[in-house]
Coordinates of C-alpha atoms in Angstrom, one line a residue:
Chain A
K1159 CA -115.4 135.2 -28.5
A1160 CA -117.2 134.9 -25.3
G1161 CA -120.9 135.6 -25.4
V1162 CA -123.0 138.0 -23.9
T1163 CA -122.8 137.7 -20.0
Q1164 CA -125.4 139.4 -17.7
T1165 CA -125.3 139.5 -13.8
P1166 CA -126.7 138.9 -11.6
R1167 CA -128.5 135.5 -13.1
Y1168 CA -131.3 135.7 -10.3
L1169 CA -132.5 138.4 -8.1
I1170 CA -135.3 138.7 -5.4
K1171 CA -136.6 142.2 -4.6
T1172 CA -139.2 143.4 -2.4
R1173 CA -142.1 145.8 -4.1
G1174 CA -140.6 149.5 -3.9
Q1175 CA -137.0 148.5 -4.2
Q1176 CA -134.8 149.2 -7.2
V1177 CA -132.8 147.1 -9.0
T1178 CA -129.6 147.1 -11.3
L1179 CA -128.9 144.9 -14.0
S1180 CA -125.8 144.5 -15.9
C1181 CA -124.8 143.4 -19.3
S1182 CA -121.4 142.9 -21.1
P1183 CA -121.7 142.5 -24.9
I1184 CA -119.8 140.5 -27.1
S1185 CA -116.2 142.0 -27.9
G1186 CA -116.5 144.5 -30.7
H1187 CA -120.5 145.0 -30.4
R1188 CA -121.3 148.6 -29.9
S1189 CA -124.9 148.0 -29.8
V1190 CA -126.8 146.7 -26.6
S1191 CA -130.6 146.0 -26.5
W1192 CA -132.7 145.0 -23.4
Y1193 CA -136.0 142.8 -23.6
Q1194 CA -138.5 141.7 -20.8
Q1195 CA -140.0 138.5 -21.4
T1196 CA -143.1 137.2 -19.2
P1197 CA -145.5 134.3 -19.8
G1198 CA -148.4 136.7 -20.4
Q1199 CA -146.5 139.5 -22.6
G1200 CA -143.7 137.6 -24.2
L1201 CA -140.7 139.4 -25.5
Q1202 CA -140.9 143.1 -25.3
F1203 CA -138.4 145.7 -26.4
L1204 CA -137.3 147.9 -23.5
F1205 CA -134.6 150.0 -25.1
E1206 CA -131.2 150.0 -27.3
Y1207 CA -128.1 152.0 -26.7
F1208 CA -125.5 152.3 -29.3
S1209 CA -122.2 154.1 -28.5
E1210 CA -123.5 155.3 -25.4
T1211 CA -126.7 156.9 -26.6
Q1212 CA -129.9 155.6 -26.4
R1213 CA -131.2 155.0 -29.8
N1214 CA -134.5 154.1 -29.1
K1215 CA -137.2 153.1 -26.5
G1216 CA -139.9 150.8 -26.1
N1217 CA -143.3 151.6 -24.4
F1218 CA -142.2 151.1 -20.9
P1219 CA -142.9 153.7 -18.0
G1220 CA -139.9 156.0 -16.9
R1221 CA -139.1 153.8 -14.1
F1222 CA -137.3 151.6 -16.6
S1223 CA -134.0 153.2 -17.3
G1224 CA -130.4 152.4 -18.9
R1225 CA -127.1 153.4 -19.7
Q1226 CA -124.0 152.2 -21.6
F1227 CA -120.5 152.9 -21.1
S1228 CA -117.6 153.7 -23.2
N1229 CA -116.6 150.0 -23.2
S1230 CA -120.0 149.2 -24.4
R1231 CA -121.1 147.3 -21.0
S1232 CA -124.6 148.3 -20.2
E1233 CA -126.8 148.9 -17.3
M1234 CA -130.7 148.5 -16.6
N1235 CA -132.2 150.3 -13.7
V1236 CA -135.9 149.7 -12.3
S1237 CA -136.9 151.7 -9.7
T1238 CA -139.9 151.5 -7.1
L1239 CA -140.4 148.0 -8.3
E1240 CA -143.8 146.5 -9.0
L1241 CA -145.1 142.7 -8.7
G1242 CA -145.7 143.0 -12.4
D1243 CA -141.8 143.7 -13.0
S1244 CA -141.0 140.2 -12.2
A1245 CA -139.6 138.6 -15.4
L1246 CA -136.9 137.5 -17.4
Y1247 CA -134.6 140.3 -18.5
L1248 CA -132.5 139.8 -21.5
C1249 CA -129.6 141.7 -22.9
A1250 CA -128.6 141.2 -26.4
S1251 CA -125.5 142.5 -28.5
R1252 CA -125.7 143.3 -31.9
S1253 CA -122.9 142.9 -34.6
W1254 CA -122.6 144.6 -37.9
T1255 CA -123.1 142.3 -41.0
G1256 CA -123.2 144.1 -44.2
D1257 CA -126.6 146.3 -44.0
A1258 CA -128.1 144.5 -40.8
Y1259 CA -127.2 143.5 -37.2
E1260 CA -127.6 140.1 -36.2
Q1261 CA -128.5 139.7 -32.5
Y1262 CA -127.1 137.6 -29.9
F1263 CA -128.7 137.1 -26.3
G1264 CA -127.2 136.6 -22.9
P1265 CA -128.7 134.3 -20.5
G1266 CA -131.0 136.6 -18.7
T1267 CA -131.4 137.9 -15.3
R1268 CA -134.2 136.3 -13.7
L1269 CA -136.3 139.0 -11.3
T1270 CA -138.7 138.0 -8.5
V1271 CA -140.5 140.9 -6.9
T1272 CA -142.4 139.8 -3.9
Chain B
Q214 CA -147.4 146.3 -34.0
Q215 CA -146.6 143.0 -32.6
P216 CA -146.2 140.2 -35.4
V217 CA -148.4 137.7 -35.5
Q218 CA -147.3 134.1 -35.8
S219 CA -149.1 131.0 -36.9
P220 CA -149.7 128.2 -36.0
Q221 CA -149.3 128.8 -32.2
A222 CA -148.0 125.1 -31.6
V223 CA -147.4 122.2 -33.5
I224 CA -146.2 118.7 -32.9
L225 CA -144.4 116.8 -35.5
R226 CA -142.5 113.2 -35.6
E227 CA -138.9 113.1 -36.3
G228 CA -138.2 113.6 -40.1
E229 CA -141.5 115.7 -41.0
D230 CA -141.5 119.1 -42.1
A231 CA -143.0 122.3 -40.9
V232 CA -143.5 125.9 -41.7
I233 CA -143.9 128.6 -39.4
N234 CA -145.4 132.0 -40.7
C235 CA -145.0 135.5 -39.4
S236 CA -147.1 138.5 -40.5
S237 CA -146.6 142.2 -39.8
S238 CA -149.1 145.1 -40.4
K239 CA -146.1 147.7 -40.7
A240 CA -143.6 147.7 -43.5
L241 CA -140.6 146.0 -42.6
Y242 CA -136.8 146.3 -43.3
S243 CA -135.8 143.1 -41.8
V244 CA -137.1 140.0 -40.3
H245 CA -135.2 137.7 -37.7
W246 CA -135.7 134.2 -36.9
Y247 CA -134.9 132.5 -33.2
R248 CA -135.3 129.5 -31.2
Q249 CA -135.8 129.5 -27.6
K250 CA -135.4 126.4 -25.2
H251 CA -137.4 126.0 -22.2
G252 CA -135.1 128.1 -19.4
E253 CA -132.7 129.4 -21.9
A254 CA -132.1 132.7 -23.8
P255 CA -133.2 133.0 -27.5
V256 CA -130.7 131.7 -30.0
F257 CA -130.0 133.7 -33.3
L258 CA -131.2 131.5 -36.6
M259 CA -131.1 134.0 -39.4
I260 CA -132.0 137.5 -40.6
L261 CA -134.0 138.5 -44.0
L262 CA -133.7 141.8 -45.3
K263 CA -135.9 143.6 -47.5
G264 CA -134.8 143.1 -51.3
G265 CA -132.6 140.2 -49.8
E266 CA -132.5 136.5 -50.8
Q267 CA -133.9 133.5 -49.0
K268 CA -131.7 132.3 -46.4
G269 CA -130.8 128.8 -45.3
H270 CA -129.2 127.5 -42.4
E271 CA -128.7 123.4 -42.2
K272 CA -132.3 122.0 -42.8
I273 CA -133.8 125.4 -41.9
S274 CA -134.2 127.9 -44.3
A275 CA -136.6 131.2 -44.3
S276 CA -138.2 133.7 -47.0
F277 CA -139.5 137.0 -46.6
N278 CA -142.7 138.3 -49.1
E279 CA -141.9 142.2 -48.7
K280 CA -145.3 142.8 -50.4
K281 CA -147.1 141.0 -47.8
Q282 CA -144.9 141.9 -44.9
Q283 CA -144.9 138.2 -44.4
S284 CA -142.1 136.0 -43.4
S285 CA -142.0 132.2 -43.1
L286 CA -139.6 129.5 -41.6
Y287 CA -139.1 126.2 -43.1
L288 CA -137.9 123.4 -41.0
T289 CA -137.2 120.1 -43.1
A290 CA -136.5 116.6 -41.9
S291 CA -137.2 118.1 -38.5
Q292 CA -134.8 116.5 -35.5
L293 CA -135.6 116.3 -31.9
S294 CA -133.2 119.4 -31.2
Y295 CA -135.6 121.3 -33.2
S296 CA -138.1 121.5 -30.2
G297 CA -138.5 124.6 -28.9
T298 CA -140.3 128.0 -28.8
Y299 CA -139.9 130.0 -32.5
F300 CA -140.0 133.7 -32.5
C301 CA -140.0 136.1 -35.4
G302 CA -138.5 139.7 -34.8
T303 CA -139.2 142.5 -37.2
E304 CA -137.8 146.0 -37.6
T305 CA -139.0 148.7 -39.9
G306 CA -135.5 150.2 -40.3
N307 CA -131.8 149.6 -39.9
T308 CA -131.3 152.1 -37.3
G309 CA -133.2 153.7 -34.4
N310 CA -136.2 151.6 -34.6
Q311 CA -138.4 149.4 -32.1
F312 CA -137.5 145.4 -32.3
Y313 CA -141.0 143.9 -32.0
F314 CA -141.1 139.9 -31.3
G315 CA -144.0 137.6 -32.8
T316 CA -146.2 135.6 -30.5
G317 CA -144.1 132.7 -30.6
T318 CA -144.8 129.2 -32.2
S319 CA -144.3 126.1 -29.9
L320 CA -142.6 123.3 -31.8
T321 CA -142.4 119.5 -30.2
V322 CA -140.7 116.9 -32.1
I323 CA -141.4 113.4 -31.1
P324 CA -139.8 110.4 -31.8

């Protein structure tokens, strides 16, 4: 099976702009989660989508939003970009294994805000 | 609510063993372990469930102490390829819960 894919891999934006990141999960995975990774804060959970519904949300401002399509592909949007939004954004899809989900990450999108 | 990992960093010689600990203040349903190499995405190693058995993967295994909300990752006979940052990830339930990553442990294996 193909792994989790994310596009674009690198992005440079200016403060105040908005950005949309895309994630295609592993075939058959219905859950997609988004994470932000920075040197200072580490890996932080943004939100999870399951069957097109946001199932949970981390402690991020409303400028961070997402959605999931019927084919499980997901997009994340950040509006009014700030310098502090510069980070590696990781998408992960999950498979059902018994009582729990194993989670597999995509390569990430490196966002730089100038 | 972020799990705390210890040690923060460890340097090993090939063939040595290491233990990485992950501690949470919340009652946990599951603990995940990941390894991330510089410039790459985290790679799933294993998941441990409340009430589940100790897991193993090659020479890497882990345990989960539900009473103490702690998990430990055991690396035996370390190889150069084991170098990277290890993260634990925790959940308090199996649906609709935030996923918290630990503070990370940098592990370096030298020849």
